[in-house]
Coordinates of C-alpha atoms and ligand atoms in Angstrom, one line a residue:
X9 CA -6.4 101.2 18.0
X10 CA -3.3 100.0 19.9
X11 CA -3.8 98.1 23.1
X12 CA -1.9 100.7 25.1
X13 CA -4.4 103.3 23.9
X14 CA -7.3 101.2 24.8
X15 CA -5.9 100.7 28.3
X16 CA -5.3 104.4 28.7
X17 CA -8.8 105.2 27.5
X18 CA -10.5 102.9 30.0
X19 CA -8.2 103.9 32.9
X20 CA -9.0 107.6 32.2
X21 CA -12.8 107.0 31.9
X22 CA -12.8 104.8 35.0
X23 CA -10.9 107.4 37.0
X24 CA -13.2 110.2 35.8
X25 CA -16.3 108.2 36.8
X26 CA -15.2 106.9 40.2
X27 CA -12.4 109.3 41.2
X28 CA -9.8 106.5 41.0
X29 CA -9.3 103.9 38.3
X30 CA -9.4 100.3 39.3
X31 CA -7.2 97.7 37.7
X32 CA -9.9 95.0 37.6
X33 CA -12.4 97.3 36.0
X34 CA -10.0 98.4 33.3
X35 CA -8.9 94.8 32.5
X36 CA -12.6 93.8 32.1
X37 CA -13.2 96.7 29.7
X38 CA -10.1 96.0 27.7
X39 CA -10.9 92.3 27.4
X40 CA -14.4 93.1 26.3
X41 CA -13.0 95.3 23.5
X42 CA -10.0 93.2 22.6
X43 CA -10.7 89.5 23.6
X44 CA -7.5 88.3 22.0
X45 CA -5.5 90.2 24.7
X46 CA -6.2 87.2 26.9
X47 CA -3.4 85.3 25.2
X48 CA -0.9 87.8 26.7
X49 CA -2.5 88.1 30.1
X50 CA 0.7 88.7 32.0
X51 CA 1.7 91.5 29.7
X52 CA -1.7 92.9 29.9
X53 CA -1.7 92.9 33.7
X54 CA 1.6 94.6 33.9
X55 CA 0.6 97.3 31.4
X56 CA -2.7 97.9 33.2
X57 CA -1.0 98.2 36.5
X58 CA 1.4 100.8 35.1
X59 CA -1.2 102.9 33.4
X60 CA -3.7 102.8 36.2
X61 CA -1.1 103.9 38.7
X62 CA -0.1 106.7 36.4
X63 CA -3.7 107.8 35.8
X64 CA -4.4 107.8 39.5
X65 CA -1.5 110.2 40.1
X66 CA -3.2 112.8 37.8
X67 CA -5.4 115.6 39.0
X68 CA -9.0 115.7 38.0
X69 CA -8.3 118.5 35.5
X70 CA -5.5 116.6 33.9
X71 CA -7.7 113.6 33.5
X72 CA -10.4 115.7 31.9
X73 CA -7.8 117.2 29.6
X74 CA -6.5 113.9 28.5
X75 CA -9.9 112.6 27.9
X76 CA -10.8 115.5 25.7
X77 CA -7.5 115.1 23.9
X78 CA -8.1 111.4 23.2
X79 CA -10.8 112.0 20.6
X80 CA -12.1 108.5 20.6
X81 CA -15.6 107.8 19.5
X82 CA -16.0 105.0 22.1
X83 CA -15.6 107.5 24.9
X84 CA -19.1 108.8 24.1
X85 CA -20.7 105.4 24.2
X86 CA -18.9 104.7 27.4
X87 CA -20.0 107.8 29.3
X88 CA -23.7 108.0 28.4
X89 CA -26.9 106.2 28.2
X90 CA -28.2 108.7 25.8
X91 CA -31.6 109.9 24.9
X92 CA -30.7 111.5 21.7
X93 CA -28.8 110.4 18.6
X94 CA -25.2 111.3 17.9
X95 CA -24.5 114.5 16.0
X96 CA -23.1 113.7 12.5
X97 CA -19.3 113.8 12.4
X98 CA -19.0 115.2 15.9
X99 CA -15.6 115.0 17.6
X100 CA -15.4 114.9 21.3
X101 CA -14.0 118.2 22.6
X102 CA -14.3 119.9 19.3
X103 CA -18.0 120.6 18.9
X104 CA -18.9 124.3 18.6
X105 CA -22.5 125.4 18.7
X106 CA -24.4 128.6 19.1
X107 CA -27.6 129.8 20.5
X108 CA -29.1 132.6 18.4
X109 CA -31.9 134.3 20.3
X110 CA -33.5 137.3 18.7
X111 CA -33.9 139.8 21.6
X112 CA -37.5 140.8 21.2
X113 CA -38.5 139.5 24.6
X114 CA -37.5 136.7 27.1
X115 CA -37.2 133.1 26.0
X116 CA -40.5 131.2 26.3
X117 CA -41.3 127.5 26.5
X118 CA -41.2 127.1 22.7
X119 CA -37.6 128.4 22.7
X120 CA -36.6 126.0 25.4
X121 CA -36.3 123.2 22.9
X122 CA -33.6 125.0 20.8
X123 CA -31.8 126.1 23.9
X124 CA -31.7 122.8 25.8
X125 CA -30.9 120.7 22.7
X126 CA -27.8 122.9 22.1
X127 CA -26.8 122.8 25.7
X128 CA -27.3 119.0 25.8
X129 CA -25.1 118.4 22.8
X130 CA -22.4 120.8 23.8
X131 CA -22.2 119.1 27.2
X132 CA -22.3 115.7 25.7
X133 CA -19.3 116.4 23.5
X134 CA -17.5 118.6 25.9
X135 CA -17.8 121.4 23.4
X136 CA -18.2 125.1 23.3
X137 CA -21.5 127.0 23.3
X138 CA -21.7 130.6 22.2
X139 CA -24.6 132.8 23.1
X140 CA -24.9 134.9 20.0
X141 CA -27.6 137.6 20.1
X142 CA -29.2 137.7 16.7
X143 CA -29.8 141.4 17.0
X144 CA -29.6 142.8 13.5
X145 CA -32.1 145.6 13.1
X146 CA -35.2 143.5 13.2
X147 CA -38.5 144.9 11.8
X148 CA -41.3 147.2 12.7
X149 CA -43.4 144.3 13.6
X150 CA -40.7 142.5 15.6
X151 CA -38.5 145.1 17.2
X152 CA -35.6 144.5 19.5
X153 CA -36.4 145.1 23.2
X154 CA -33.5 146.4 25.2
X155 CA -34.5 144.4 28.3
X156 CA -34.6 141.2 26.3
X157 CA -30.8 140.7 26.5
X158 CA -30.8 140.4 30.2
X159 CA -34.1 138.5 30.3
X160 CA -32.7 135.9 27.9
X161 CA -29.5 135.5 30.0
X162 CA -31.6 135.2 33.1
X163 CA -33.7 132.5 31.5
X164 CA -30.7 130.6 30.3
X165 CA -29.1 130.7 33.8
X166 CA -32.2 129.5 35.3
X167 CA -32.4 126.6 32.9
X168 CA -28.8 125.7 33.8
X169 CA -27.6 126.3 30.3
X170 CA -23.8 126.9 30.2
X171 CA -22.6 129.2 27.5
X172 CA -18.9 130.0 27.1
X173 CA -19.0 133.3 25.2
X174 CA -21.4 136.1 24.4
X175 CA -21.5 137.8 21.1
X176 CA -23.8 140.4 19.5
X177 CA -24.6 140.7 15.8
X178 CA -24.9 144.5 16.4
X179 CA -21.1 144.6 17.2
X180 CA -20.1 143.1 13.9
X181 CA -21.4 145.3 11.2
X182 CA -18.0 146.1 9.9
X183 CA -17.3 142.4 9.5
X184 CA -20.4 142.0 7.3
X185 CA -19.4 145.0 5.2
X186 CA -16.0 143.6 4.6
X187 CA -17.3 140.3 3.4
X188 CA -20.0 141.9 1.3
X189 CA -17.3 144.0 -0.4
X190 CA -15.3 140.8 -1.0
X191 CA -18.3 139.2 -2.7
X192 CA -18.8 142.3 -4.8
X193 CA -15.1 142.2 -5.8
X194 CA -15.5 138.5 -6.7
X195 CA -18.4 139.4 -8.9
X196 CA -20.7 137.4 -6.7
X197 CA -22.8 140.2 -5.4
X198 CA -24.2 143.5 -6.8
X199 CA -26.1 146.5 -5.7
X200 CA -29.6 146.5 -7.0
X201 CA -31.5 149.7 -7.2
X202 CA -34.8 148.3 -8.4
X203 CA -37.9 148.8 -6.3
X204 CA -39.2 146.1 -4.0
X205 CA -42.0 145.4 -6.3
X206 CA -39.7 145.0 -9.3
X207 CA -37.5 142.7 -7.4
X208 CA -40.4 140.6 -6.4
X209 CA -41.8 140.5 -10.0
X210 CA -38.5 139.6 -11.5
X211 CA -37.9 136.9 -9.0
X212 CA -41.3 135.4 -9.8
X213 CA -40.7 135.6 -13.6
X214 CA -37.0 134.6 -13.4
X215 CA -35.8 137.8 -15.0
X216 CA -32.4 139.4 -14.4
X217 CA -32.5 143.2 -13.8
X218 CA -30.0 145.5 -15.4
X219 CA -28.3 146.1 -12.1
X220 CA -26.9 142.6 -12.3
X221 CA -24.5 143.7 -15.1
X222 CA -23.0 146.6 -13.3
X223 CA -19.3 146.6 -13.2
X224 CA -17.5 145.8 -10.0
X225 CA -16.3 149.4 -9.7
X226 CA -19.8 150.7 -10.0
X227 CA -21.1 148.2 -7.4
X228 CA -18.3 149.2 -5.0
X229 CA -19.1 152.9 -5.3
X230 CA -22.8 152.3 -4.9
X231 CA -22.2 150.2 -1.8
X232 CA -20.1 153.0 -0.4
X233 CA -22.9 155.4 -1.1
X234 CA -25.2 153.1 0.8
X235 CA -22.9 153.1 3.8
X236 CA -22.3 156.8 3.6
X237 CA -25.9 157.7 3.7
X238 CA -26.1 159.0 0.1
X239 CA -28.8 156.6 -0.9
X240 CA -32.0 156.7 1.1
X241 CA -33.7 153.8 2.8
X242 CA -35.5 151.5 0.4
X243 CA -33.6 152.6 -2.7
X244 CA -30.8 150.1 -2.8
X245 CA -29.9 146.6 -1.6
X246 CA -26.9 144.3 -2.0
X247 CA -27.9 141.0 -3.7
X248 CA -26.2 137.7 -4.0
X249 CA -25.8 136.4 -7.5
X250 CA -27.4 133.0 -7.3
X251 CA -29.4 132.2 -10.3
X252 CA -32.5 134.0 -11.5
X253 CA -33.8 130.8 -12.9
X254 CA -33.3 128.8 -9.7
X255 CA -36.2 126.4 -9.2
X256 CA -36.9 128.0 -5.8
X257 CA -38.0 131.6 -6.6
X258 CA -37.2 132.6 -3.0
X259 CA -33.5 131.7 -3.7
X260 CA -33.2 133.9 -6.8
X261 CA -30.6 136.5 -6.1
X262 CA -31.4 136.9 -2.4
X263 CA -30.8 140.2 -0.6
X264 CA -27.7 140.3 1.6
X265 CA -27.8 143.8 3.0
X266 CA -30.3 146.6 3.1
X267 CA -30.6 150.1 4.4
X268 CA -32.5 150.7 7.6
X269 CA -32.5 154.1 9.3
X270 CA -34.3 152.9 12.4
X271 CA -32.5 153.3 15.7
X272 CA -31.0 150.2 17.2
X273 CA -31.8 149.8 20.9
X274 CA -28.2 148.8 21.6
X275 CA -26.0 150.7 19.3
X276 CA -28.3 153.6 18.3
X277 CA -27.8 155.1 14.9
X278 CA -24.2 154.2 14.3
X279 CA -25.0 152.1 11.3
X280 CA -27.6 152.3 8.5
X281 CA -26.8 149.3 6.4
X282 CA -27.9 146.0 8.0
X283 CA -27.3 142.4 6.9
X284 CA -30.1 139.9 6.4
X285 CA -29.9 137.2 9.0
X286 CA -28.7 134.4 6.8
X287 CA -25.9 136.4 5.3
X288 CA -24.7 137.4 8.8
X289 CA -24.9 133.7 9.8
X290 CA -23.0 132.5 6.8
X291 CA -20.1 134.8 7.8
X292 CA -20.3 134.3 11.6
X293 CA -20.8 130.5 11.6
X294 CA -17.5 130.4 9.7
X295 CA -15.7 132.9 11.8
X296 CA -16.7 131.4 15.2
X297 CA -16.1 127.9 14.0
X298 CA -19.6 126.5 14.4
X299 CA -19.5 122.8 13.7
X300 CA -23.2 122.0 14.1
X301 CA -26.3 124.1 13.6
X302 CA -29.6 123.0 15.1
X303 CA -32.3 124.7 13.3
X304 CA -36.1 124.6 12.8
X305 CA -36.9 122.4 9.8
X306 CA -38.7 125.3 8.1
X307 CA -35.4 127.2 7.7
X308 CA -34.2 125.3 4.7
X309 CA -33.5 128.4 2.7
X310 CA -31.2 129.6 5.4
X311 CA -29.2 126.4 5.0
X312 CA -29.0 127.0 1.3
X313 CA -27.8 130.5 1.7
X314 CA -25.1 129.6 4.1
X315 CA -23.9 126.8 2.0
X316 CA -23.9 128.9 -1.1
X317 CA -21.8 131.6 0.5
X318 CA -19.4 129.0 2.1
X319 CA -18.9 127.5 -1.3
X320 CA -18.0 130.9 -2.8
X321 CA -15.4 131.5 -0.2
X322 CA -14.3 127.8 -0.1
X323 CA -15.0 127.6 3.6
X324 CA -15.4 124.6 5.8
X325 CA -19.1 123.8 6.3
X326 CA -21.0 123.3 9.5
X327 CA -23.6 120.4 9.7
X328 CA -27.3 121.3 9.8
X329 CA -29.6 119.3 12.0
X330 CA -33.3 120.0 11.8
X331 CA -36.0 119.6 14.3
X332 CA -39.7 120.3 14.3
X333 CA -41.7 122.9 16.1
X334 CA -42.8 122.3 19.6
X335 CA -46.1 123.7 20.8
X336 CA -48.2 123.3 23.9
X337 CA -51.9 123.1 23.3
X338 CA -53.0 125.6 25.9
X339 CA -50.1 127.8 25.1
X340 CA -52.1 128.7 22.0
X341 CA -53.7 131.3 24.1
X342 CA -50.4 132.9 24.9
X343 CA -49.6 136.5 24.2
X344 CA -47.1 137.3 21.4
X345 CA -44.0 139.2 22.4
X346 CA -45.1 142.4 20.7
X347 CA -48.5 142.2 22.3
X348 CA -46.9 141.6 25.7
X349 CA -44.7 144.6 25.3
X350 CA -47.7 146.9 24.5
X351 CA -49.6 145.5 27.4
X352 CA -46.7 146.1 29.8
X353 CA -46.3 149.7 28.4
X354 CA -50.0 150.3 29.0
X355 CA -49.8 148.8 32.5
X356 CA -52.3 146.1 31.7
X357 CA -50.0 143.4 32.9
X358 CA -47.2 143.6 35.4
X359 CA -44.4 142.4 33.3
X360 CA -42.6 139.8 31.2
X361 CA -43.2 137.2 33.9
X362 CA -47.0 137.3 33.6
X363 CA -48.2 133.7 33.3
X364 CA -49.9 134.5 30.0
X365 CA -46.6 135.1 28.3
X366 CA -45.3 131.5 28.9
X367 CA -41.9 133.1 29.3
X368 CA -39.3 131.1 31.3
X369 CA -39.6 133.8 33.9
X370 CA -43.4 133.2 34.1
X371 CA -42.8 129.5 34.5
X372 CA -40.3 130.1 37.3
X373 CA -42.8 132.3 39.0
X374 CA -45.4 129.6 38.7
X375 CA -43.2 127.0 40.4
X376 CA -41.8 125.1 37.4
X377 CA -38.5 123.4 38.0
X378 CA -35.8 123.8 35.3
X379 CA -35.1 120.1 35.5
X380 CA -38.7 119.3 34.6
X381 CA -38.4 121.5 31.5
X382 CA -35.2 119.9 30.5
X383 CA -36.6 116.4 30.9
X384 CA -39.7 117.4 29.0
X385 CA -37.7 118.7 26.0
X386 CA -35.1 116.0 25.9
X387 CA -37.6 113.2 26.0
X388 CA -39.2 114.6 22.9
X389 CA -36.0 113.8 21.1
X390 CA -34.8 115.3 17.9
X391 CA -37.6 114.6 15.6
X392 CA -38.4 116.7 12.5
X393 CA -42.1 116.3 13.1
X394 CA -44.0 119.3 14.5
X395 CA -45.5 118.4 17.8
X396 CA -48.4 119.9 19.7
X397 CA -48.5 118.5 23.1
X398 CA -51.0 118.8 25.9
X399 CA -49.5 120.9 28.7
X400 CA -50.2 118.0 31.0
X401 CA -47.1 116.3 29.7
X402 CA -45.0 119.2 30.9
X403 CA -47.0 119.3 34.1
X404 CA -46.4 115.6 34.8
X405 CA -42.6 116.1 34.6
X406 CA -42.8 119.0 37.0
X407 CA -45.2 117.1 39.3
X408 CA -42.7 114.3 39.6
X409 CA -40.2 116.7 41.1
X410 CA -42.4 119.0 43.3
X411 CA -44.8 116.5 44.7
X412 CA -42.1 115.3 47.1
X413 CA -41.3 118.8 48.4
X414 CA -44.6 120.6 48.3
X415 CA -46.4 120.6 51.7
X416 CA -50.2 120.4 51.6
X417 CA -52.4 123.1 53.1
X418 CA -56.0 123.8 53.4
X419 CA -57.5 126.7 51.4
X420 CA -61.2 127.2 50.6
X421 CA -62.1 129.2 47.5
X422 CA -65.8 129.7 48.1
X423 CA -66.2 129.4 51.8
X424 CA -69.5 128.6 53.5
X425 CA -69.7 128.5 57.3
X426 CA -70.8 125.5 59.2
X427 CA -70.8 124.6 62.9
X428 CA -69.9 121.3 64.6
X429 CA -71.9 119.9 67.5
X430 CA -68.7 118.4 68.9
X431 CA -66.0 119.7 71.2
X432 CA -62.6 119.9 69.5
X433 CA -59.8 122.4 70.0
X434 CA -57.0 121.4 67.7
X435 CA -55.8 118.6 65.5
X436 CA -52.4 117.5 64.4
X437 CA -52.0 116.6 60.7
X438 CA -49.2 115.6 58.3
X439 CA -48.0 118.1 55.7
X440 CA -48.2 115.3 53.1
X441 CA -50.1 112.0 53.6
X442 CA -47.5 110.0 51.6
X443 CA -44.3 111.7 52.9
X444 CA -44.2 111.7 56.7
X445 CA -40.7 113.2 56.5
X446 CA -42.3 116.6 55.7
X447 CA -43.5 116.6 59.3
X448 CA -46.7 117.6 61.1
X449 CA -48.5 120.8 62.0
X450 CA -51.1 121.7 64.6
X451 CA -54.3 123.4 63.5
X452 CA -56.6 125.1 65.9
X453 CA -60.3 124.3 65.4
X454 CA -63.3 126.3 66.6
X455 CA -66.4 124.1 66.2
X456 CA -68.4 127.3 65.9
X457 CA -66.6 128.4 62.8
X458 CA -65.6 126.0 60.1
X459 CA -65.5 126.8 56.5
X460 CA -66.0 124.4 53.7
X461 CA -66.4 124.8 49.9
X462 CA -69.9 126.0 49.0
X463 CA -69.9 123.5 46.2
X464 CA -69.2 120.6 48.6
X465 CA -71.9 121.8 50.9
X466 CA -74.5 122.1 48.3
X467 CA -73.7 118.7 46.8
X468 CA -73.4 116.7 50.0
X469 CA -75.6 118.5 52.5
X470 CA -77.3 115.9 54.7
X471 CA -74.8 113.2 53.8
X472 CA -71.9 111.7 55.6
X473 CA -68.6 113.3 54.8
X474 CA -65.2 113.3 56.4
X475 CA -63.4 116.6 57.3
X476 CA -59.8 115.7 56.3
X477 CA -57.7 115.2 59.4
X478 CA -60.7 115.1 61.7
X479 CA -63.7 112.7 61.6
X480 CA -66.9 111.8 59.8
X481 CA -69.8 114.2 60.2
X482 CA -73.3 114.6 58.7
X483 CA -72.8 117.7 56.7
X484 CA -75.2 120.6 57.4
X485 CA -75.3 124.2 58.8
X486 CA -74.9 122.5 62.1
X487 CA -73.1 119.3 61.3
X488 CA -73.3 116.4 63.7
X489 CA -70.5 114.1 64.7
X490 CA -70.9 110.6 63.2
X491 CA -67.7 108.7 64.0
X492 CA -64.0 108.9 64.4
X493 CA -63.8 106.3 61.8
X494 CA -63.5 107.4 58.2
X495 CA -64.7 104.7 55.9
X496 CA -63.2 104.4 52.5
X497 CA -66.4 105.3 50.6
X498 CA -67.1 108.5 52.5
X499 CA -66.1 111.6 50.6
X500 CA -63.3 113.6 52.2
X501 CA -63.5 117.4 52.1
X502 CA -61.1 120.1 53.0
X503 CA -61.9 122.9 55.4
X504 CA -60.6 125.9 57.3
X505 CA -61.4 127.1 60.8
X506 CA -60.1 130.1 62.7
X507 CA -57.7 131.7 62.8
X508 CA -57.3 131.9 59.1
X509 CA -55.8 134.2 56.5
X510 CA -56.9 135.5 53.1
X511 CA -54.7 134.5 50.2
X512 CA -54.6 135.3 46.5
X513 CA -53.9 132.9 43.8
X514 CA -52.9 134.1 40.3
X515 CA -54.1 131.7 37.7
X516 CA -52.3 131.0 34.3
X517 CA -54.9 133.1 32.4
X518 CA -54.1 136.1 34.6
X519 CA -57.3 135.8 36.7
X520 CA -57.0 136.2 40.5
X521 CA -58.7 133.9 42.9
X522 CA -59.2 134.6 46.6
X523 CA -59.3 131.9 49.2
X524 CA -59.4 131.4 52.9
X525 CA -56.4 129.5 54.1
X526 CA -55.2 127.9 57.3
X527 CA -53.0 130.3 59.2
X528 CA -50.0 127.9 58.9
X529 CA -49.3 129.3 55.4
X530 CA -47.8 132.3 57.1
X531 CA -44.8 130.1 58.0
X532 CA -43.9 129.8 54.3
X533 CA -41.1 131.5 52.6
X534 CA -41.2 133.3 49.3
X535 CA -40.6 130.7 46.6
X536 CA -41.9 127.8 48.6
X537 CA -44.1 125.4 46.7
X538 CA -47.3 124.1 48.3
X539 CA -50.2 122.1 47.3
X540 CA -53.7 123.3 48.2
X541 CA -56.2 120.5 48.5
X542 CA -58.4 120.4 45.4
X543 CA -56.8 123.6 43.9
X544 CA -53.4 122.2 43.0
X545 CA -49.8 123.2 43.3
X546 CA -48.9 126.8 43.9
X547 CA -45.8 128.9 44.6
X548 CA -45.7 131.6 47.2
X549 CA -44.6 134.7 45.4
X550 CA -45.2 137.5 47.9
X551 CA -45.3 136.8 51.6
X552 CA -46.6 140.2 52.6
X553 CA -49.8 139.9 50.5
X554 CA -49.8 136.1 50.6
X555 CA -50.0 136.0 46.8
X556 CA -49.5 132.6 45.2
X557 CA -49.1 131.7 41.6
X558 CA -50.9 128.6 40.4
X559 CA -48.5 125.9 39.1
X560 CA -50.8 123.2 37.9
X561 CA -53.1 120.5 39.3
Ligands
ZN17 ZN1 -32.0 145.7 -10.0

């Protein structure tokens, strides 16, 4: 690279980072890259001065534009301390990627990996991200849900994923027909009228069926009959001519399109011939200019199909990058999307944001922060290994963020009433022992009516305990004052006096818990995060009924 370009590069990057480029900083960078420039120091200084002053006269947008035009691999190194490896052959400003959600329900925590990795790389390379709804007809077992389109967008917005364009497979049927016809004309695809069983058997045995030898004209007219509704569902498919002796039986003359009369939730009954996913992707990835495809490592046959079709047409190829499956241990108990839909229809759960679904909406309701999910996913990296992680790892990421903002309140789940033999009217207590900036509140105390956890009472009756924020007592039905001192070794228990309020806490398994809480919780706004002593973090979801969702411990 010429020295002028190196100077320009660092001037632009410096200006981008700090608003204005500094001559000293640029000189340092240039010398680090080209030490021999020292020999012509005077020339270097003049050139830097000129370039820096020029760059500093540019607008932010112009600088961005020039940086993306530079197309220099070093730029990437300069701008990031990256968690994840480079994408192969990625050019700054030219990366195109796509998200391909199947709209059978909202995105859940398992999908977050796919979504955030794509978003991460597109942002890293200043590329383009296309939200491409993978809504071919689906199947009986995995139908499309009309609400899922909006739910998916809502989840992406919440996560802070920036997509630049939205496309729908269901808008593009004519495109797939056109390319299928081309493949037929090239002698690379044919209409097969064998039964499903025959196709399977032939595939297993590596036998070509007689359909494979149909003339192009015959194939074209049969394809037209498929489209025109003259051939019933299940009686014909379009197959790609790969090789009926291919070592992978699944790859032997795969199906490209089939007939399906089912109504599509978005476009109704307008079309009856539907492409298989990998055929549609082979076409679309080319047409939208996808440069990199992040894909679950189990989808190797999809790679093969796409490459095979790209080769036939002589198209430029996208790069595949594979990653392993991410599962959370406790998520194992989660509801499937089809089961959730049925339960919603039957009114057994309230909706897609029920905590048992592990949807992004449900995590939001529980009080997860999108940044925590992002950190969790990106820290896992881009490994091909399947990982099953304890939910605690996700919780720990979230806790780091919310611990500083969640005020602590008293709530007693299984209250048992005690009295105090001591006159006290109110106390003043911090909202968080470690963060005084969260402030103080006053709590009224009636010595005749104090509630503590039944469990604590039974375990520690007759012993010295401290009521948090008050003093040490000897715990009993009538507890006697011991001391204002609270020694380290004395157990500290939470409590509620009067006035108090009843609250509801919805647990991740859908169970509801009731509790008696200090009246100060009425100050909270919907969406506020709190921490109830011993219970854990919760998010206020409904102020009227004081319903909270449990976040985690
Ligand atoms: Zn056949």
